[in-house]
mmCIF file of C-alpha atoms and ligand atoms in Angstrom:
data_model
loop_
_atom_site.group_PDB
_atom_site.id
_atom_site.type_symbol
_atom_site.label_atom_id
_atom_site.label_comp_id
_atom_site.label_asym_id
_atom_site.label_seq_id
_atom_site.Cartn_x
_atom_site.Cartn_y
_atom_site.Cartn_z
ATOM 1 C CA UNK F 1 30.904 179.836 52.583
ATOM 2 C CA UNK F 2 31.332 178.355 49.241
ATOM 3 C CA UNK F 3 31.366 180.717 45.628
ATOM 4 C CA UNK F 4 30.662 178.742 42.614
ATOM 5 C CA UNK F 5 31.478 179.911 39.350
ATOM 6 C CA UNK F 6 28.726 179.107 36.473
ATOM 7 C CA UNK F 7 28.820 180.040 33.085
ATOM 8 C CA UNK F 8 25.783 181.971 31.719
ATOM 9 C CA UNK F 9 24.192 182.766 28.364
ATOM 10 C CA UNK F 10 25.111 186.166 27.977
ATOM 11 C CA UNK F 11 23.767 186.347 24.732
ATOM 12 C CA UNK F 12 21.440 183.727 22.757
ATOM 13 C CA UNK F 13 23.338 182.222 19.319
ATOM 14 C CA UNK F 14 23.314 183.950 16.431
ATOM 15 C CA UNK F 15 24.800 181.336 14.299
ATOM 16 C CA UNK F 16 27.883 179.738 15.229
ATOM 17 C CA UNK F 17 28.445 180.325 19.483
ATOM 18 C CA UNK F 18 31.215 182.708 20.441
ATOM 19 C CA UNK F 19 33.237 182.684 23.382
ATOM 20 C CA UNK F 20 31.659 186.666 23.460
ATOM 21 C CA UNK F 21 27.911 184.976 24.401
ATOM 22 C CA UNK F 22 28.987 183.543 27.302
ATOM 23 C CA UNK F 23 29.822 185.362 30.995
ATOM 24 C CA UNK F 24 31.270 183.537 33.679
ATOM 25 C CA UNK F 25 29.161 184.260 36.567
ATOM 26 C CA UNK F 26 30.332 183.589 40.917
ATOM 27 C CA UNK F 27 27.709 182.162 42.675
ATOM 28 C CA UNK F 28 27.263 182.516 46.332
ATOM 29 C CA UNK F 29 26.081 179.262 47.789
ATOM 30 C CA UNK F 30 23.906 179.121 50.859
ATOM 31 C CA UNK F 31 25.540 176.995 53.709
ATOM 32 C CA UNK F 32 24.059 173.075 54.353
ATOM 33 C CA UNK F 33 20.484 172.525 56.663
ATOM 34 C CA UNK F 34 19.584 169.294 58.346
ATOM 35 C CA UNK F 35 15.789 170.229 56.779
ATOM 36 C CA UNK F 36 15.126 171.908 53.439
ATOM 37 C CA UNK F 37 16.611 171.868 49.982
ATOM 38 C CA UNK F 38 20.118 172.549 51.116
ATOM 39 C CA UNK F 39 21.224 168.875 52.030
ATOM 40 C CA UNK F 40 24.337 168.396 50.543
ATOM 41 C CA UNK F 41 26.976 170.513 48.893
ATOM 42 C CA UNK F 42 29.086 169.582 45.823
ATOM 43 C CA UNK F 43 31.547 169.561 43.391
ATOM 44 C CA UNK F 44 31.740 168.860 39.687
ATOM 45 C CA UNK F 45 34.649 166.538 38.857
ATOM 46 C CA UNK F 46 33.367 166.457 34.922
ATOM 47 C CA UNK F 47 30.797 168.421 32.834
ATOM 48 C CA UNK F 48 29.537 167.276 29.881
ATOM 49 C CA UNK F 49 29.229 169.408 26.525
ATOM 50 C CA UNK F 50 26.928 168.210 23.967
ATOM 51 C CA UNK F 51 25.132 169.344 21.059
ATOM 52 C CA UNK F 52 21.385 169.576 21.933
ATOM 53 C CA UNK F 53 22.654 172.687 23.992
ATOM 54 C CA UNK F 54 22.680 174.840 21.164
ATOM 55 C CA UNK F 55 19.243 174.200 19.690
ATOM 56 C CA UNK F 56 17.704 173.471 23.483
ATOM 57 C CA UNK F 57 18.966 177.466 24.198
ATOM 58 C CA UNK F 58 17.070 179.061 21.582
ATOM 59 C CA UNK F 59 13.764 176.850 22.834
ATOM 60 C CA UNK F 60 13.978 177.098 26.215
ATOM 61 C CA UNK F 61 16.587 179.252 27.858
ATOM 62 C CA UNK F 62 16.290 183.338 28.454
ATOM 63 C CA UNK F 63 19.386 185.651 28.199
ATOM 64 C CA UNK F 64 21.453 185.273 31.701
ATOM 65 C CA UNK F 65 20.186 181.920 32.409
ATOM 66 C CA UNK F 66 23.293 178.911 33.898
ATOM 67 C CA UNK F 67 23.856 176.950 30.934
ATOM 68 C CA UNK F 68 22.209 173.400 31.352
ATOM 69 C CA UNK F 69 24.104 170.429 30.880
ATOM 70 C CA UNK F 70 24.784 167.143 33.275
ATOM 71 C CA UNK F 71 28.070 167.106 35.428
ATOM 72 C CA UNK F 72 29.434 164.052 37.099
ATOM 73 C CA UNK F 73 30.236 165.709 40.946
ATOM 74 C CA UNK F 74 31.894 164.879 44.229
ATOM 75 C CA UNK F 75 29.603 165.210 47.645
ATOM 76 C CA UNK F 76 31.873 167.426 49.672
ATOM 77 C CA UNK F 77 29.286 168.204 52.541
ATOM 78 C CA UNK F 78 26.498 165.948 53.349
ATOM 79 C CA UNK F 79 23.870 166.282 55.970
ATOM 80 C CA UNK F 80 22.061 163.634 53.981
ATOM 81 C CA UNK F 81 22.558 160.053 55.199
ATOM 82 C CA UNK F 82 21.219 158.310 51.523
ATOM 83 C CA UNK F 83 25.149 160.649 50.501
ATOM 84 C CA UNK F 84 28.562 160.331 51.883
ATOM 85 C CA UNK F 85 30.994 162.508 51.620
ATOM 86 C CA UNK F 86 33.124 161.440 48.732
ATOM 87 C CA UNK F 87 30.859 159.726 46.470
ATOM 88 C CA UNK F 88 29.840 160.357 42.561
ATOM 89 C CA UNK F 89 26.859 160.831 41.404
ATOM 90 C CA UNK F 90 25.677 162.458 38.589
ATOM 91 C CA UNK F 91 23.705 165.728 38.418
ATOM 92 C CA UNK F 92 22.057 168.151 35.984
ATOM 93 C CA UNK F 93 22.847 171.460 36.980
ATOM 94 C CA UNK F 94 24.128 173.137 34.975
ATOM 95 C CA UNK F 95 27.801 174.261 33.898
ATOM 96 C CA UNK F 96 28.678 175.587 37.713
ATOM 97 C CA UNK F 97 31.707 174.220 39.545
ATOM 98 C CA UNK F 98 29.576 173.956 42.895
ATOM 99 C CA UNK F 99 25.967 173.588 43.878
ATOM 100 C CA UNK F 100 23.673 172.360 46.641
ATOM 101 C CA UNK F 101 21.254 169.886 46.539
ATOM 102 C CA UNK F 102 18.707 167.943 49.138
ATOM 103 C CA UNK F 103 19.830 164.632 46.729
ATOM 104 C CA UNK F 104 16.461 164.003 45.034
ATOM 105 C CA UNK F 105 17.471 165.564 41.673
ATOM 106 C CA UNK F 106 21.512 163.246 41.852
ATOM 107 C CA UNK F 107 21.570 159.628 40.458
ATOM 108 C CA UNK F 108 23.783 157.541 41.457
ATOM 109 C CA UNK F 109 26.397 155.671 39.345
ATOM 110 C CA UNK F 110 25.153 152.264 38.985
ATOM 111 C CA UNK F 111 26.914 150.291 42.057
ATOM 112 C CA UNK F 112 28.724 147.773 39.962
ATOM 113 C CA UNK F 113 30.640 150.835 38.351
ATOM 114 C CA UNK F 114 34.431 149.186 38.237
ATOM 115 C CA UNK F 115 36.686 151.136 40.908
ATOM 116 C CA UNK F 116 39.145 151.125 36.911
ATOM 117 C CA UNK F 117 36.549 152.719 34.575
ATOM 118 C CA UNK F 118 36.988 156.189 34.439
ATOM 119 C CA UNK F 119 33.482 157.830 35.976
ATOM 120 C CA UNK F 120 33.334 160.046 33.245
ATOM 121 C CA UNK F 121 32.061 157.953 31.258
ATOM 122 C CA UNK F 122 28.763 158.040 33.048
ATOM 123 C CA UNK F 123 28.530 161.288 30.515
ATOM 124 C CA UNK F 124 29.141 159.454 27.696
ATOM 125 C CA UNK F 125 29.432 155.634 26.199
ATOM 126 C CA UNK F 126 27.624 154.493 29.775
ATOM 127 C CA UNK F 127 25.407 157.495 30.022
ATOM 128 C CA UNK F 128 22.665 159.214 28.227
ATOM 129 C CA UNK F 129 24.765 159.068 24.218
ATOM 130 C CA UNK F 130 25.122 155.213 24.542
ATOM 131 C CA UNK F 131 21.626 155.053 26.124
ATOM 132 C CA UNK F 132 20.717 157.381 22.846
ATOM 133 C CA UNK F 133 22.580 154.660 20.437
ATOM 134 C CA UNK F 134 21.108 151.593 22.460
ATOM 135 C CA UNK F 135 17.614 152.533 22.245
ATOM 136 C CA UNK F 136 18.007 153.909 18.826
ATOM 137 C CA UNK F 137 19.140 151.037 17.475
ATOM 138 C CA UNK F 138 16.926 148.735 19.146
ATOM 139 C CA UNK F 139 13.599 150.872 19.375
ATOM 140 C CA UNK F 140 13.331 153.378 16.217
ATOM 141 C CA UNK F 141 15.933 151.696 13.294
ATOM 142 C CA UNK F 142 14.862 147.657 14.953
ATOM 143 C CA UNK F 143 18.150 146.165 13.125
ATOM 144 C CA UNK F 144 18.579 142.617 12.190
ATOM 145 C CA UNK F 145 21.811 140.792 12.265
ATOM 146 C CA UNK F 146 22.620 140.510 8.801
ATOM 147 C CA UNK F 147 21.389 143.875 7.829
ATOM 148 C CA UNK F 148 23.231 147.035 6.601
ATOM 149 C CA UNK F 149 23.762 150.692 8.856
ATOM 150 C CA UNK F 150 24.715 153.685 8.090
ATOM 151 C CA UNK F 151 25.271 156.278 10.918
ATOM 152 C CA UNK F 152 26.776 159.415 10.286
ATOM 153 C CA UNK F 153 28.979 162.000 13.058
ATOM 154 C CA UNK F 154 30.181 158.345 14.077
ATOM 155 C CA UNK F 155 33.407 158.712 15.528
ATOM 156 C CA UNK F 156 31.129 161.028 18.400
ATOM 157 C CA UNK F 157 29.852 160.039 21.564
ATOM 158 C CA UNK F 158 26.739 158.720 20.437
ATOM 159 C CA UNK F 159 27.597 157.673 16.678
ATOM 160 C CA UNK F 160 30.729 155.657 18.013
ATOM 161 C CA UNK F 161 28.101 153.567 20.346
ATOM 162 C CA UNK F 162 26.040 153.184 17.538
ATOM 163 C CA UNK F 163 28.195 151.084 15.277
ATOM 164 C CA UNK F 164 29.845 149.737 18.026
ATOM 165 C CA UNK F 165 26.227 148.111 18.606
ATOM 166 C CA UNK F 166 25.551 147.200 15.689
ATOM 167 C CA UNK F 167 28.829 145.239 15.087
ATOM 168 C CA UNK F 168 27.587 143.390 18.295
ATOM 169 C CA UNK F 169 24.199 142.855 16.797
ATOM 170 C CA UNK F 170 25.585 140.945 13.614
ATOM 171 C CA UNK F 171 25.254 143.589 11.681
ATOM 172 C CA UNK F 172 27.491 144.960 8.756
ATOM 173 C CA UNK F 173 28.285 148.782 9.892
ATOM 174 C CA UNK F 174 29.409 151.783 7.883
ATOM 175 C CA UNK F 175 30.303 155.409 8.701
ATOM 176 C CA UNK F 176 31.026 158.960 7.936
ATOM 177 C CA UNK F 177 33.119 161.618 9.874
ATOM 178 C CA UNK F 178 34.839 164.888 8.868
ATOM 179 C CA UNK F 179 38.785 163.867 9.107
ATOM 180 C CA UNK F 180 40.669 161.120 8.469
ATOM 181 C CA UNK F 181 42.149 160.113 12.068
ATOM 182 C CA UNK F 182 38.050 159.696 12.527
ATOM 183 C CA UNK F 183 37.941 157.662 10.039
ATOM 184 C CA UNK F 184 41.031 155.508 10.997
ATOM 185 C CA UNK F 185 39.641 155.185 14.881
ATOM 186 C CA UNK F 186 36.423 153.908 12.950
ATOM 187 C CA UNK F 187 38.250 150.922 11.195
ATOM 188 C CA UNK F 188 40.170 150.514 14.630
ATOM 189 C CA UNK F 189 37.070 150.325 16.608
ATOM 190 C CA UNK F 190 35.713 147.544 14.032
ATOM 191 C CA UNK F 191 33.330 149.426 11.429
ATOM 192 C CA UNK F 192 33.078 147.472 8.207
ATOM 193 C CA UNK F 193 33.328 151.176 5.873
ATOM 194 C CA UNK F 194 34.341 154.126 7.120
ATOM 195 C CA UNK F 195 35.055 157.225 5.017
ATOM 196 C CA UNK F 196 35.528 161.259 5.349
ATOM 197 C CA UNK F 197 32.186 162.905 3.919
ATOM 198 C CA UNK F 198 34.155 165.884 3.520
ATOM 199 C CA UNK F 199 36.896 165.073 1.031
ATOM 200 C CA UNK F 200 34.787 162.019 -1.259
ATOM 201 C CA UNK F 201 33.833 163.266 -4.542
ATOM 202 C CA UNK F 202 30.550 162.979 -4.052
ATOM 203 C CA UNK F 203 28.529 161.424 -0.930
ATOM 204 C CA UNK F 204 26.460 159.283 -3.280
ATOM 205 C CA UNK F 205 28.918 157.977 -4.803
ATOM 206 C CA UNK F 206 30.916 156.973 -1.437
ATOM 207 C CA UNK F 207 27.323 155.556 0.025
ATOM 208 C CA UNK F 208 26.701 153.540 -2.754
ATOM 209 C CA UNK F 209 30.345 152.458 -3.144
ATOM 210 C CA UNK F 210 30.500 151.766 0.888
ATOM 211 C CA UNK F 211 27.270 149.324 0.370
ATOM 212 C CA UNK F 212 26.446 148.616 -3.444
ATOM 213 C CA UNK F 213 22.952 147.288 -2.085
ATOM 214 C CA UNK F 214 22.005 150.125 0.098
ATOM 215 C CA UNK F 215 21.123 150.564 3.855
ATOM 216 C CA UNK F 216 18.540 148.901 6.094
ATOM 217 C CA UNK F 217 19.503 151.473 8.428
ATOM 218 C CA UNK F 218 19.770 154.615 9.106
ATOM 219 C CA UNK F 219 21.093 156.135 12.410
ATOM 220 C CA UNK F 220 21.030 160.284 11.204
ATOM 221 C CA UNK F 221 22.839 162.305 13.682
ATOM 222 C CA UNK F 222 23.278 165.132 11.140
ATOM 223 C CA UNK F 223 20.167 165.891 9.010
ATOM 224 C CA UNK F 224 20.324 168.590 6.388
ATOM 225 C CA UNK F 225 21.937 167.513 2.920
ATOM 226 C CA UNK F 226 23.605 164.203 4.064
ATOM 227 C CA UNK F 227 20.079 162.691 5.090
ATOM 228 C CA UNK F 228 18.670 164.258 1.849
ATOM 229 C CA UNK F 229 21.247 162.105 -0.156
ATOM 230 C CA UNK F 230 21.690 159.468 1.902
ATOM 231 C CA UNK F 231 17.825 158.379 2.345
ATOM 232 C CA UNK F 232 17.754 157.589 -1.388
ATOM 233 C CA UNK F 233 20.132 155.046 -0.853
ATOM 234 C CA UNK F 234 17.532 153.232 1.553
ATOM 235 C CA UNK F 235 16.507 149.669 1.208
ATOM 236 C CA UNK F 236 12.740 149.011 0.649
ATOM 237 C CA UNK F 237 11.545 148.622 4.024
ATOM 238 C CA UNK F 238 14.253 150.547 5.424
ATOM 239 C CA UNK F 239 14.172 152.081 8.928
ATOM 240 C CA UNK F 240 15.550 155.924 9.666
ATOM 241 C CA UNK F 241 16.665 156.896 13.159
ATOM 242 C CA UNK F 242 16.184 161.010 13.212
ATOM 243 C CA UNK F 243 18.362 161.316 16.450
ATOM 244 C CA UNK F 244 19.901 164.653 15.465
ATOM 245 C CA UNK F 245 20.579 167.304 12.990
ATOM 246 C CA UNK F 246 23.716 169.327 14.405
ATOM 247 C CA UNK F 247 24.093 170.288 10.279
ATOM 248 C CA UNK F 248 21.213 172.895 11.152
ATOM 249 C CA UNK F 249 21.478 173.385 14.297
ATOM 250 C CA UNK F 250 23.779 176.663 13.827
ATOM 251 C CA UNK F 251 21.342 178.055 10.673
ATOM 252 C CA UNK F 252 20.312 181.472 11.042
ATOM 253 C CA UNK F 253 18.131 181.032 8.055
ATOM 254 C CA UNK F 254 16.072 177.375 7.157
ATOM 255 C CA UNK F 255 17.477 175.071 5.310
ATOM 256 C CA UNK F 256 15.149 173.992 1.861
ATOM 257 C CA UNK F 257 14.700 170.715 0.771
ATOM 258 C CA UNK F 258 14.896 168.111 -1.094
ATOM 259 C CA UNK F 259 12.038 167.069 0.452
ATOM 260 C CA UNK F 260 11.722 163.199 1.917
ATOM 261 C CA UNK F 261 8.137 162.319 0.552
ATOM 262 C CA UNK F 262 8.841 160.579 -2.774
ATOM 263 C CA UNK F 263 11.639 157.900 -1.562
ATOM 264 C CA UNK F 264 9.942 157.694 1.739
ATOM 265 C CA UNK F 265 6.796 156.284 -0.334
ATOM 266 C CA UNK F 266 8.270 154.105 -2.721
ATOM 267 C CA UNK F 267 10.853 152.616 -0.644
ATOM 268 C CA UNK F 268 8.295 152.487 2.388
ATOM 269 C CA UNK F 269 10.286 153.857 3.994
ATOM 270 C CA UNK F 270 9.820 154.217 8.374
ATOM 271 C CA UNK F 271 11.413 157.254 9.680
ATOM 272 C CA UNK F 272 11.005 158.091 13.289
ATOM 273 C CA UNK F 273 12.686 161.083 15.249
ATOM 274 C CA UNK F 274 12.856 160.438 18.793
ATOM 275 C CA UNK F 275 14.467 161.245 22.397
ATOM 276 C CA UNK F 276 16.677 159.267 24.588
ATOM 277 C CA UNK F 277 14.069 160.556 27.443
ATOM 278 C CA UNK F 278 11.294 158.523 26.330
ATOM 279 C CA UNK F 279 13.450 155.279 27.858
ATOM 280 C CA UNK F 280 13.878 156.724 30.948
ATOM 281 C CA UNK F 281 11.756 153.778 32.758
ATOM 282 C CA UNK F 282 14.317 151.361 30.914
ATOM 283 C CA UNK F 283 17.265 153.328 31.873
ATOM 284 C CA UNK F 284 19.262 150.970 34.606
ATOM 285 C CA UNK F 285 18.555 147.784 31.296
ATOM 286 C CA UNK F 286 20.253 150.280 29.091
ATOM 287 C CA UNK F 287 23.552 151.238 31.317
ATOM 288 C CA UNK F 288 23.874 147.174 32.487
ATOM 289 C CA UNK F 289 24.319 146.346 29.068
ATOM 290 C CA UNK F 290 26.418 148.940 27.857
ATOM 291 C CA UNK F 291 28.860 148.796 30.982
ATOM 292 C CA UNK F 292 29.209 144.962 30.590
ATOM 293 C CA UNK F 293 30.129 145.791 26.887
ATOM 294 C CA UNK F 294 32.863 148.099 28.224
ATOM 295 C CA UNK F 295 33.890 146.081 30.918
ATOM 296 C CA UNK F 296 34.352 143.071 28.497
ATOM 297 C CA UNK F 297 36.077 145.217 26.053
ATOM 298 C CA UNK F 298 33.795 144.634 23.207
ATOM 299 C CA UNK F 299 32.454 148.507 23.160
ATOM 300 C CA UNK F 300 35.706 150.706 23.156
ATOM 301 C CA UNK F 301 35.631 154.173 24.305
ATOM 302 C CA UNK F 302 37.291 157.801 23.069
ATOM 303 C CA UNK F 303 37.177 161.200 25.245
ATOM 304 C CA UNK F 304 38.329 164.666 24.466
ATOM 305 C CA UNK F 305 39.147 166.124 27.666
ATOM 306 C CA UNK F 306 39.659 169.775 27.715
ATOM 307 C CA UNK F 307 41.230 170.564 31.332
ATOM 308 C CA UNK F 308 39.847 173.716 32.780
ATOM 309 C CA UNK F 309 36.337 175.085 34.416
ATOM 310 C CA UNK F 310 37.354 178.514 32.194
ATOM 311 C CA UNK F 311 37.473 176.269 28.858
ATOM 312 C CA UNK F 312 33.996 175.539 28.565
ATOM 313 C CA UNK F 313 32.965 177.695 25.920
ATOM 314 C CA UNK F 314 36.022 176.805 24.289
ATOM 315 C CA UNK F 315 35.248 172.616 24.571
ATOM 316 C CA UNK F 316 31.373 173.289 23.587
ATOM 317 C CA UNK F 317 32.013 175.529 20.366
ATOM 318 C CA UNK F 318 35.349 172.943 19.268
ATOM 319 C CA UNK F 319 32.716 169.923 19.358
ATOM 320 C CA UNK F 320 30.349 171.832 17.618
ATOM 321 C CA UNK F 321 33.357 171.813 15.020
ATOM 322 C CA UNK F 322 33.901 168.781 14.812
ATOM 323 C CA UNK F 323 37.184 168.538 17.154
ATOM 324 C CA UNK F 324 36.441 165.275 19.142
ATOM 325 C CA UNK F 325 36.897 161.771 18.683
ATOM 326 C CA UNK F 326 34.358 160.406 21.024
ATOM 327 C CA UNK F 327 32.863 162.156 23.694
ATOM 328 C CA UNK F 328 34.107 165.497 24.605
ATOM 329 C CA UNK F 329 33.669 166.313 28.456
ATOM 330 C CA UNK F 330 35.895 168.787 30.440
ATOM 331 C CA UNK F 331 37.198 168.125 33.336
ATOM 332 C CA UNK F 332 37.235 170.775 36.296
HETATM 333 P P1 NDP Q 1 29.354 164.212 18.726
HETATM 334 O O1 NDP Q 1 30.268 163.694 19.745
HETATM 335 O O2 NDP Q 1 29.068 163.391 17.525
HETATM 336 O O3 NDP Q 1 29.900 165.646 18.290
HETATM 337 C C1 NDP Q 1 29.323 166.341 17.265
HETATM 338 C C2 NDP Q 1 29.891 165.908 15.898
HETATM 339 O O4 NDP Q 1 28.994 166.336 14.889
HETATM 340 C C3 NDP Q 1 31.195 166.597 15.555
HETATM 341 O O5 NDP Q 1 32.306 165.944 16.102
HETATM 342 C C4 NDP Q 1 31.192 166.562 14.038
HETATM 343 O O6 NDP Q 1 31.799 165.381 13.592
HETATM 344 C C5 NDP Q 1 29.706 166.475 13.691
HETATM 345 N N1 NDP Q 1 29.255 167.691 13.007
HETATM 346 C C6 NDP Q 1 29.298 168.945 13.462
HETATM 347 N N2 NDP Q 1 28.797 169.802 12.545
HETATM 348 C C7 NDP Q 1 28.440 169.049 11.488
HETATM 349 C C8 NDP Q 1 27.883 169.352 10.221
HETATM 350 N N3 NDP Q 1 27.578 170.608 9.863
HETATM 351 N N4 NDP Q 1 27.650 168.331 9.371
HETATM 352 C C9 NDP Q 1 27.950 167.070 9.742
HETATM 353 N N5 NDP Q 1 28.479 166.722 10.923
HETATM 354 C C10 NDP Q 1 28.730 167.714 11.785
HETATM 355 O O7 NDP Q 1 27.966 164.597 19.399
HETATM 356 P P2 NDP Q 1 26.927 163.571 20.046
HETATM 357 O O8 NDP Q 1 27.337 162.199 19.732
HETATM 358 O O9 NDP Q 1 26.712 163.961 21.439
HETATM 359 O O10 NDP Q 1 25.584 163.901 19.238
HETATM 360 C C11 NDP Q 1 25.434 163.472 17.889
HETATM 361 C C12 NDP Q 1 24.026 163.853 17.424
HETATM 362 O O11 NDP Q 1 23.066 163.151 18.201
HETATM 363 C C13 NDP Q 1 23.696 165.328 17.563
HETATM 364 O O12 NDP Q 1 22.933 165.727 16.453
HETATM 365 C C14 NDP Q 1 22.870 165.378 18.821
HETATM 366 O O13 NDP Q 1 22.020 166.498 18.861
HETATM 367 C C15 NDP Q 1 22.129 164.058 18.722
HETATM 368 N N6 NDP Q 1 21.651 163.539 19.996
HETATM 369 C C16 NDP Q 1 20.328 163.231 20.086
HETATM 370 C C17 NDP Q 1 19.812 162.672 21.217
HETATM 371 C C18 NDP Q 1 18.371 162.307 21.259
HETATM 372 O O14 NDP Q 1 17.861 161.920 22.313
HETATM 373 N N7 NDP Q 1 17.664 162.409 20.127
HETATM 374 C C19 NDP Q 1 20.648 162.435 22.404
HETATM 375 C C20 NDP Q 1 22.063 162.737 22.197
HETATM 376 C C21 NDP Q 1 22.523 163.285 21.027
HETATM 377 P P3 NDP Q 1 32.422 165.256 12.105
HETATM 378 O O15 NDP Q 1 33.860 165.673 12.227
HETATM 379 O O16 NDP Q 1 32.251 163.841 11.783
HETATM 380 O O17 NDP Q 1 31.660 166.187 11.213
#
């Protein structure tokens, strides 16, 4: 018999998490079936911690519920012949160190995956944040080569893709972070402008200073005040990619305005919030392209790997901080 230990919402957010809302929880799993749900048994090698976990718990989770999340996992037991023992796939379970499964709800790693590339990256650059910068890019903000972007949080999992892309596209790329050794991996990494939005004088000043003409795009990972400023700095024509807004995400009380509706009309402006999700029937196109990118070296990755099942609290409320370059992921 196998015990899992998950980690639960003990309490829902009231403003920043705390290591005090979450319980760790053991888990008593039921052994394997030929028939039935209970297929295959195993273990998660990575988890992933990401931001839509904070405002996705106040929508849709209840006190005591496993936090969600994807994990990349190990097969340990199978009595499932489509899963042998030893293989990776990735799941969505959950933060647990064990589960069982009858293999309908895995996905496999695409089969080309190099034997060299770590598999964690399935959570990241080659998973659903690069699939989040590909379409993005290519779907909501449509860029040109030749044009200008601006993504903010880009030295994270999905900003990082983003310019990354863009540079490939023939475009000219600049970013923001909150610390200079983000903004050095930035210039490393290839992005045309790169500066610290927390130490310029004022963000205006660095936007317009970063790209004298202004931005044809806009990839907004961070909402709130920087998109307030920023979208005034928009071409005519220009296109805005609402992927996040982890600026609010931790509110207790509403943000206020400025409100969008004046440069939105006389820059005609398109601005278009959207979810990885709605690719899902182009996922495999999406993970092709950005694993030959990887594999040919021309999209670099970052992790932060916190060792340690017991440090996921820990790794969830640091990236929430702003503590990774890259994608942050722990590793069991
Ligand atoms: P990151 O790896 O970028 O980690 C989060 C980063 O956000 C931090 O490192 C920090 O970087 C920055 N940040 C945190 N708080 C603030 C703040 N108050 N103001 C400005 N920046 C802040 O996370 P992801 O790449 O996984 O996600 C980036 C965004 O994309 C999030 O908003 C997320 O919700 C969104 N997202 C949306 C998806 C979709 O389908 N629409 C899918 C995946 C992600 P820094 O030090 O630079 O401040």
């Amino acid at each position: 018999m196998v015990i899992a230990k998950a980690w639960v919402l003990k309490k829902h957010f009231d403003g920043f998490p705390k290591t005090s809302d979450f319980d760790l929880k053991k888990i008593e799993l039921p052994n394997l079936k030929d028939g039935g749900e209970q297929k295959l048994l195993l273990e998660s090698v990575f988890l992933s911690v990401d931001p839509y976990m904070r405002p996705y718990s106040q929508r849709y989770m209840k006190e005591g519920d496993i936090m969600i999340g994807t994990q990349i996992a190990r097969i340990v037991e199978s009595k499932n012949p489509a899963f042998t023992v030893g293989a990776f796939v990735m799941g969505d379970r959950g933060w647990r160190t064990h589960f069982v499964s009858d293999g309908k709800d895995l996905q496999l790693l695409p089969s080309n995956w190099p034997e060299s590339l770590p598999r964690s990256l399935a959570l990241g650059t080659v998973g659903m944040p690069g699939l989040t910068a590909y379409f993005g890019l290519l779907e909501i903000c449509k860029m040109k080569p030749g044009e200008t972007v601006l993504v903010n949080a880009a030295a994270g999992a999905v900003g990082s893709v983003v310019g990354q892309l863009a540079k490939i596209g023939g475009c000219k790329v600049v970013g923001c972070a909150g610390s200079d050794d983000k903004v050095a991996y930035l210039k490393k990494i290839g992005f045309d402008e790169a500066f610290n939005y927390k130490t310029v004088k004022t963000l205006d000043e660095a936007l317009h200073k970063a790209s004298p003409d202004g931005y044809d795009c806009f990839f907004d990972n961070v909402g709130g005040e920087f998109a307030s400023v920023a979208i005034n700095q928009m071409k005519k024509y220009g296109r805005i990619a609402v992927c996040g807004a982890i600026s609010q995400y931790n509110d207790s009380v509403p943000q206020k305005g400025p409100y969008v509706q004046i440069p939105m009309i006389f820059k005609e402006l398109q601005m278009e919030g959207f979810i990885v999700s709605r690719w899902n029937n182009r996922r495999e196109e999406g993970l092709q392209a950005l694993l030959k990118w990887v594999v040919e070296g021309k999209v670099k990755c970052h992790e932060q790997v916190t060792e340690g099942f017991e440090n996921m609290p820990m790794a969830f409320i640091g990236m929430l901080k702003g503590e990774n370059i890259g994608k942050a992921v722990v590793k069991v």
